[in-house]
Coordinates of C-alpha atoms in Angstrom, one line a residue:
M1 CA -89.8 46.9 117.2
L2 CA -92.2 49.7 117.0
F3 CA -92.1 50.0 113.2
R4 CA -91.4 47.6 110.4
S5 CA -90.1 48.3 107.0
V6 CA -92.7 48.9 104.3
N7 CA -92.3 48.7 100.6
T8 CA -94.0 51.9 99.3
G9 CA -94.3 50.6 95.7
N10 CA -96.3 47.5 96.8
Y11 CA -98.4 49.7 99.0
C12 CA -99.4 52.0 96.1
K13 CA -100.2 49.1 93.9
R14 CA -102.3 47.4 96.5
Y15 CA -104.4 50.4 97.7
V16 CA -104.6 52.7 94.8
G17 CA -106.2 49.9 92.7
K18 CA -106.5 49.5 88.9
L19 CA -108.6 52.7 88.3
G20 CA -106.4 55.7 88.1
I21 CA -107.5 59.3 88.8
G22 CA -107.0 60.3 85.2
T23 CA -109.3 57.5 84.0
A24 CA -111.9 58.3 86.6
F25 CA -111.8 61.9 85.5
L26 CA -112.4 60.8 81.8
I27 CA -115.3 58.7 82.9
L28 CA -116.7 61.7 84.9
I29 CA -116.4 63.9 81.8
F30 CA -118.2 61.2 79.7
F31 CA -121.2 61.1 82.1
I32 CA -121.4 64.9 82.3
V33 CA -121.6 65.1 78.5
V34 CA -124.2 62.3 78.3
L35 CA -126.3 63.9 81.0
I36 CA -126.2 67.4 79.4
S37 CA -127.0 65.9 76.0
T38 CA -129.9 63.9 77.4
V39 CA -131.4 66.9 79.2
A40 CA -131.0 69.0 76.0
V41 CA -132.8 66.5 73.9
V42 CA -135.6 66.0 76.4
V43 CA -136.2 69.8 76.8
Y44 CA -136.0 70.3 73.0
F45 CA -138.7 67.7 72.2
S46 CA -140.8 68.7 75.2
V47 CA -140.9 72.3 74.0
S48 CA -141.5 71.2 70.4
K49 CA -144.5 69.1 71.5
S50 CA -145.9 71.9 73.6
V51 CA -145.7 74.2 70.6
D52 CA -147.4 71.6 68.4
N53 CA -150.3 71.4 70.8
S54 CA -150.4 75.1 71.5
S55 CA -153.6 76.0 69.6
S56 CA -155.4 77.8 72.3
P57 CA -159.2 77.7 73.1
N58 CA -159.2 81.4 72.1
S59 CA -157.9 80.5 68.6
Q60 CA -160.6 77.8 68.3
A61 CA -163.2 80.4 69.2
L62 CA -161.9 82.8 66.5
A63 CA -162.1 80.0 63.9
K64 CA -165.7 79.4 64.9
A65 CA -166.4 83.2 64.7
Y66 CA -164.8 83.3 61.2
A67 CA -167.0 80.4 60.1
S68 CA -170.0 82.3 61.4
V69 CA -169.0 85.3 59.4
V70 CA -168.9 83.3 56.2
G71 CA -172.1 81.5 57.2
D72 CA -173.9 84.8 57.9
L73 CA -173.0 86.2 54.5
I74 CA -174.2 83.1 52.7
K75 CA -177.4 83.2 54.9
Y76 CA -178.0 86.8 53.9
H77 CA -177.7 86.0 50.2
L78 CA -180.0 83.0 50.5
Q79 CA -182.6 85.0 52.4
S80 CA -182.5 87.6 49.7
L81 CA -182.9 84.8 47.0
E82 CA -185.8 83.2 49.0
S83 CA -187.6 86.5 49.0
V84 CA -187.1 86.8 45.3
I85 CA -188.6 83.4 44.4
T86 CA -192.0 84.3 45.9
D87 CA -192.5 87.2 43.4
K88 CA -195.6 86.6 41.3
D89 CA -194.1 88.0 38.1
L90 CA -191.2 85.6 38.5
V91 CA -193.6 82.6 39.0
A92 CA -195.5 83.7 35.9
S93 CA -192.4 84.1 33.7
F94 CA -191.8 80.4 33.6
S95 CA -195.0 79.8 31.6
A96 CA -194.7 83.1 29.7
G97 CA -191.6 82.3 27.6
V98 CA -187.9 83.0 27.2
E99 CA -188.2 86.8 26.9
A100 CA -190.3 87.0 30.1
R101 CA -187.6 85.0 31.9
K102 CA -184.9 87.3 30.6
I103 CA -186.7 90.3 32.0
Q104 CA -186.9 88.6 35.4
E105 CA -183.2 87.7 35.2
A106 CA -182.3 91.4 34.7
K107 CA -184.5 92.4 37.7
I108 CA -182.8 89.9 40.0
K109 CA -179.4 91.0 38.7
L110 CA -180.2 94.4 40.2
I111 CA -180.3 92.7 43.6
Y112 CA -176.9 91.1 43.0
P113 CA -175.0 93.7 41.0
N114 CA -171.7 91.9 41.5
A115 CA -173.0 88.5 40.4
Y116 CA -171.3 86.6 37.7
R117 CA -174.6 85.2 36.5
V118 CA -178.4 85.1 37.2
K119 CA -180.2 82.3 35.3
L120 CA -183.7 80.9 35.4
L121 CA -183.8 77.1 34.9
T122 CA -186.9 75.3 33.7
P123 CA -187.8 72.0 35.3
G124 CA -186.0 68.9 34.2
V125 CA -182.2 68.6 34.4
G126 CA -180.8 69.4 31.0
E127 CA -177.3 69.2 29.6
S128 CA -174.3 71.2 30.6
D129 CA -173.4 74.2 28.6
M130 CA -169.6 75.0 28.7
S131 CA -169.9 77.8 26.1
T132 CA -171.2 80.3 28.6
N133 CA -169.2 82.3 31.1
P134 CA -169.3 81.0 33.7
P135 CA -170.3 77.6 32.2
L136 CA -173.4 75.8 33.2
S137 CA -171.5 72.8 34.4
E138 CA -172.6 69.4 35.7
A139 CA -172.0 70.8 39.3
C140 CA -174.8 73.4 38.6
L141 CA -177.1 70.8 37.2
F142 CA -176.5 68.6 40.3
L143 CA -177.8 71.5 42.4
Q144 CA -180.9 71.5 40.2
Q145 CA -181.2 67.8 40.6
Q146 CA -181.1 68.0 44.4
A147 CA -183.9 70.6 44.3
E148 CA -186.1 68.6 42.1
Q149 CA -185.6 65.6 44.4
G150 CA -187.0 67.7 47.2
R151 CA -183.6 68.2 48.9
Q152 CA -182.3 71.6 49.9
P153 CA -179.2 72.3 47.6
Y154 CA -176.0 73.0 49.3
V155 CA -174.3 76.3 48.6
D156 CA -171.4 75.2 46.3
I157 CA -168.1 76.6 45.2
H158 CA -166.7 75.2 42.0
G159 CA -165.5 76.3 38.5
S160 CA -162.4 76.3 36.5
P161 CA -160.3 78.4 36.0
T162 CA -162.2 80.8 38.2
L163 CA -163.9 79.6 41.3
H164 CA -167.4 81.0 42.0
I165 CA -170.3 80.5 44.4
D166 CA -173.6 79.0 43.1
L167 CA -176.8 79.5 44.9
L168 CA -179.9 77.7 43.7
R169 CA -183.5 77.8 45.0
S170 CA -186.7 76.5 43.5
V171 CA -189.6 78.6 42.4
V172 CA -193.0 77.1 43.5
N173 CA -196.4 78.0 42.2
P174 CA -198.4 78.9 45.4
Q175 CA -201.7 77.7 43.8
T176 CA -200.5 74.2 42.7
E177 CA -197.6 73.9 45.2
K178 CA -195.5 72.5 42.4
Q179 CA -192.1 73.6 41.2
V180 CA -192.2 75.7 38.0
G181 CA -188.5 76.4 37.8
H182 CA -185.3 77.4 39.6
V183 CA -183.2 80.5 40.1
L184 CA -179.5 80.1 39.9
V185 CA -177.3 83.0 41.2
T186 CA -173.6 82.8 40.7
L187 CA -171.5 85.1 43.0
K188 CA -167.9 86.1 42.8
L189 CA -165.7 84.4 45.4
K190 CA -163.8 87.7 45.8
T191 CA -166.9 89.0 47.6
L192 CA -166.7 86.4 50.2
Q193 CA -162.9 86.9 50.6
E194 CA -163.3 90.7 51.0
N195 CA -166.0 90.3 53.6
L196 CA -163.9 87.8 55.7
A197 CA -160.8 90.0 55.4
Q198 CA -162.6 92.8 57.3
F199 CA -162.7 90.6 60.4
V200 CA -159.3 88.8 60.3
T201 CA -156.8 91.2 62.0
A202 CA -154.1 88.7 62.8
G203 CA -153.1 85.2 61.9
Y204 CA -154.1 83.2 58.8
V205 CA -157.5 81.8 57.8
E206 CA -158.5 79.3 55.1
L207 CA -161.9 78.5 53.8
Q208 CA -161.7 74.8 52.7
Q209 CA -163.8 72.3 50.9
I210 CA -163.2 68.6 50.9
A211 CA -163.8 67.0 47.5
R212 CA -162.9 63.4 46.7
G213 CA -160.8 63.1 49.8
K214 CA -158.7 66.2 49.0
V215 CA -158.8 69.5 50.9
N216 CA -159.2 72.3 48.5
I217 CA -158.4 75.9 49.6
L218 CA -161.2 78.1 48.4
I219 CA -160.0 81.4 49.9
S220 CA -157.3 82.5 52.3
V221 CA -156.9 85.6 54.3
G222 CA -153.9 86.8 56.3
D223 CA -150.2 86.0 56.5
K224 CA -149.4 82.5 55.2
D225 CA -146.2 82.4 57.4
F226 CA -148.5 81.5 60.3
K227 CA -149.3 78.2 58.6
K228 CA -146.1 76.8 60.0
N229 CA -147.9 76.8 63.4
M230 CA -150.5 74.4 64.7
P231 CA -154.0 75.0 63.2
T232 CA -157.3 74.9 65.0
S233 CA -159.7 72.1 64.4
P234 CA -161.9 72.6 61.3
E235 CA -165.1 74.6 62.0
R236 CA -168.1 73.8 59.8
V237 CA -169.7 76.7 57.9
P238 CA -173.5 76.3 58.5
G239 CA -175.5 75.3 55.4
T240 CA -172.4 74.5 53.3
K241 CA -169.8 71.8 52.8
W242 CA -167.0 74.2 53.8
T243 CA -164.9 74.4 56.9
V244 CA -162.7 77.1 58.3
Q245 CA -159.2 76.6 59.8
Y246 CA -157.3 79.3 61.6
W247 CA -153.5 79.6 62.4
S248 CA -152.4 82.0 65.1
N249 CA -149.3 82.8 67.1
P250 CA -148.3 79.7 69.2
Q251 CA -148.6 80.0 73.0
V252 CA -144.9 79.0 73.3
I253 CA -142.0 80.4 71.3
P254 CA -141.0 77.5 69.1
I255 CA -137.4 76.3 68.7
N256 CA -137.1 77.1 65.0
K257 CA -134.1 77.7 62.7
D258 CA -133.7 81.2 64.1
N259 CA -133.1 80.2 67.7
Q260 CA -131.9 76.6 67.5
L261 CA -128.3 78.0 67.6
L262 CA -129.1 79.9 70.8
F263 CA -130.8 76.8 72.3
W264 CA -128.0 74.3 71.6
G265 CA -125.3 76.9 72.3
S266 CA -126.7 77.5 75.8
F267 CA -126.4 73.7 76.6
A268 CA -122.9 73.6 75.1
L269 CA -121.9 76.5 77.3
L270 CA -123.4 74.8 80.4
A271 CA -121.5 71.6 79.5
A272 CA -118.2 73.5 79.0
L273 CA -118.8 75.3 82.4
L274 CA -119.3 72.0 84.2
L275 CA -116.3 70.4 82.5
L276 CA -114.2 73.4 83.6
I277 CA -115.4 73.0 87.2
A278 CA -114.6 69.3 87.0
L279 CA -111.1 70.0 85.6
I280 CA -110.4 72.5 88.4
L281 CA -111.6 70.0 91.0
Y282 CA -109.4 67.4 89.3
K283 CA -106.3 69.6 89.6
I284 CA -107.1 70.3 93.2
L285 CA -107.6 66.6 94.0
V286 CA -104.4 65.6 92.2
G287 CA -102.5 68.3 94.1
C288 CA -103.8 67.2 97.4
L289 CA -103.1 63.5 96.6
K290 CA -99.5 64.3 95.6
K291 CA -99.1 66.3 98.8
D292 CA -100.6 63.5 100.9
A293 CA -98.4 60.9 99.1
K294 CA -95.3 62.9 99.8
T295 CA -96.2 63.2 103.4
I296 CA -96.8 59.4 103.7
V297 CA -93.5 58.7 101.9
N298 CA -91.7 61.0 104.4
L299 CA -93.4 59.3 107.3
F300 CA -92.2 55.9 106.0
K301 CA -88.7 57.1 105.5
R302 CA -88.6 58.5 109.1
S303 CA -90.0 55.3 110.4
E304 CA -87.3 53.3 108.6
E305 CA -84.6 55.6 109.9
H306 CA -85.9 55.3 113.4
T307 CA -86.1 51.6 113.1
S308 CA -82.5 51.5 111.9
E309 CA -81.3 53.6 114.8
L310 CA -83.1 51.3 117.3
Q311 CA -81.5 48.2 115.7
S312 CA -78.0 49.8 115.8
H313 CA -78.4 50.3 119.6

């Protein structure tokens, strides 16, 4: 006997196994979706991280340049003030009385025509005077205290409701080398802002001062929308307590609300394309298997017929 009878039902159960083609296809779809989703998430966070760290060296150099602009302006005003305090008439006015000091205040005001205030302070830290505009606050008296302790007073920005810049330098009698008083010049903060605005052509700049652990924005120049990007490291303004931070265009286009739909839509389209390819392959595979199964069944039928014929002979 060349051939023996075969039960095709038992054959299929034995060799096809428990996992059907349809189930295998669903598992394949699941892994495709997981793979595409994983790649999308990894790319998304990688791009976001690169954007967060995209403050370029050029941006840092600009921040340093802007800090120098502010520092140079303050240095210019301080040099002007230091040239004033050596004037002999100014030195003499501190011992000549109130009217003499008022005359000197008017002369200094000509050097600073946009100043809020020019005031000569006699030695000894007095009490604050909040009735004047701007007020002679405790912050002003602290600058005087620094000077009388032999320390160089910082250039300070304070005041409420209007912020202003206070410059203070001591007047020394060249003969006795002792302090005879101090010159306090109060400048408008607007002057500093206008000067910085001439140099900021793009991005956003803030002049900041940290007080009691809080960052106070003294002035800002540029488009505030840039602040959503990564800032530069703070650059110290020489001779002050201030720092400058700069926000520029990121080096990489961020995945923001405007283009998130495009980003996720692209991955969804890719996933749909792969699923469509998998579906086509599934249809082709099922067709081929059906054809092969039909061929095998026909072969078994012929073998059984041939076997029957041999047995009949």
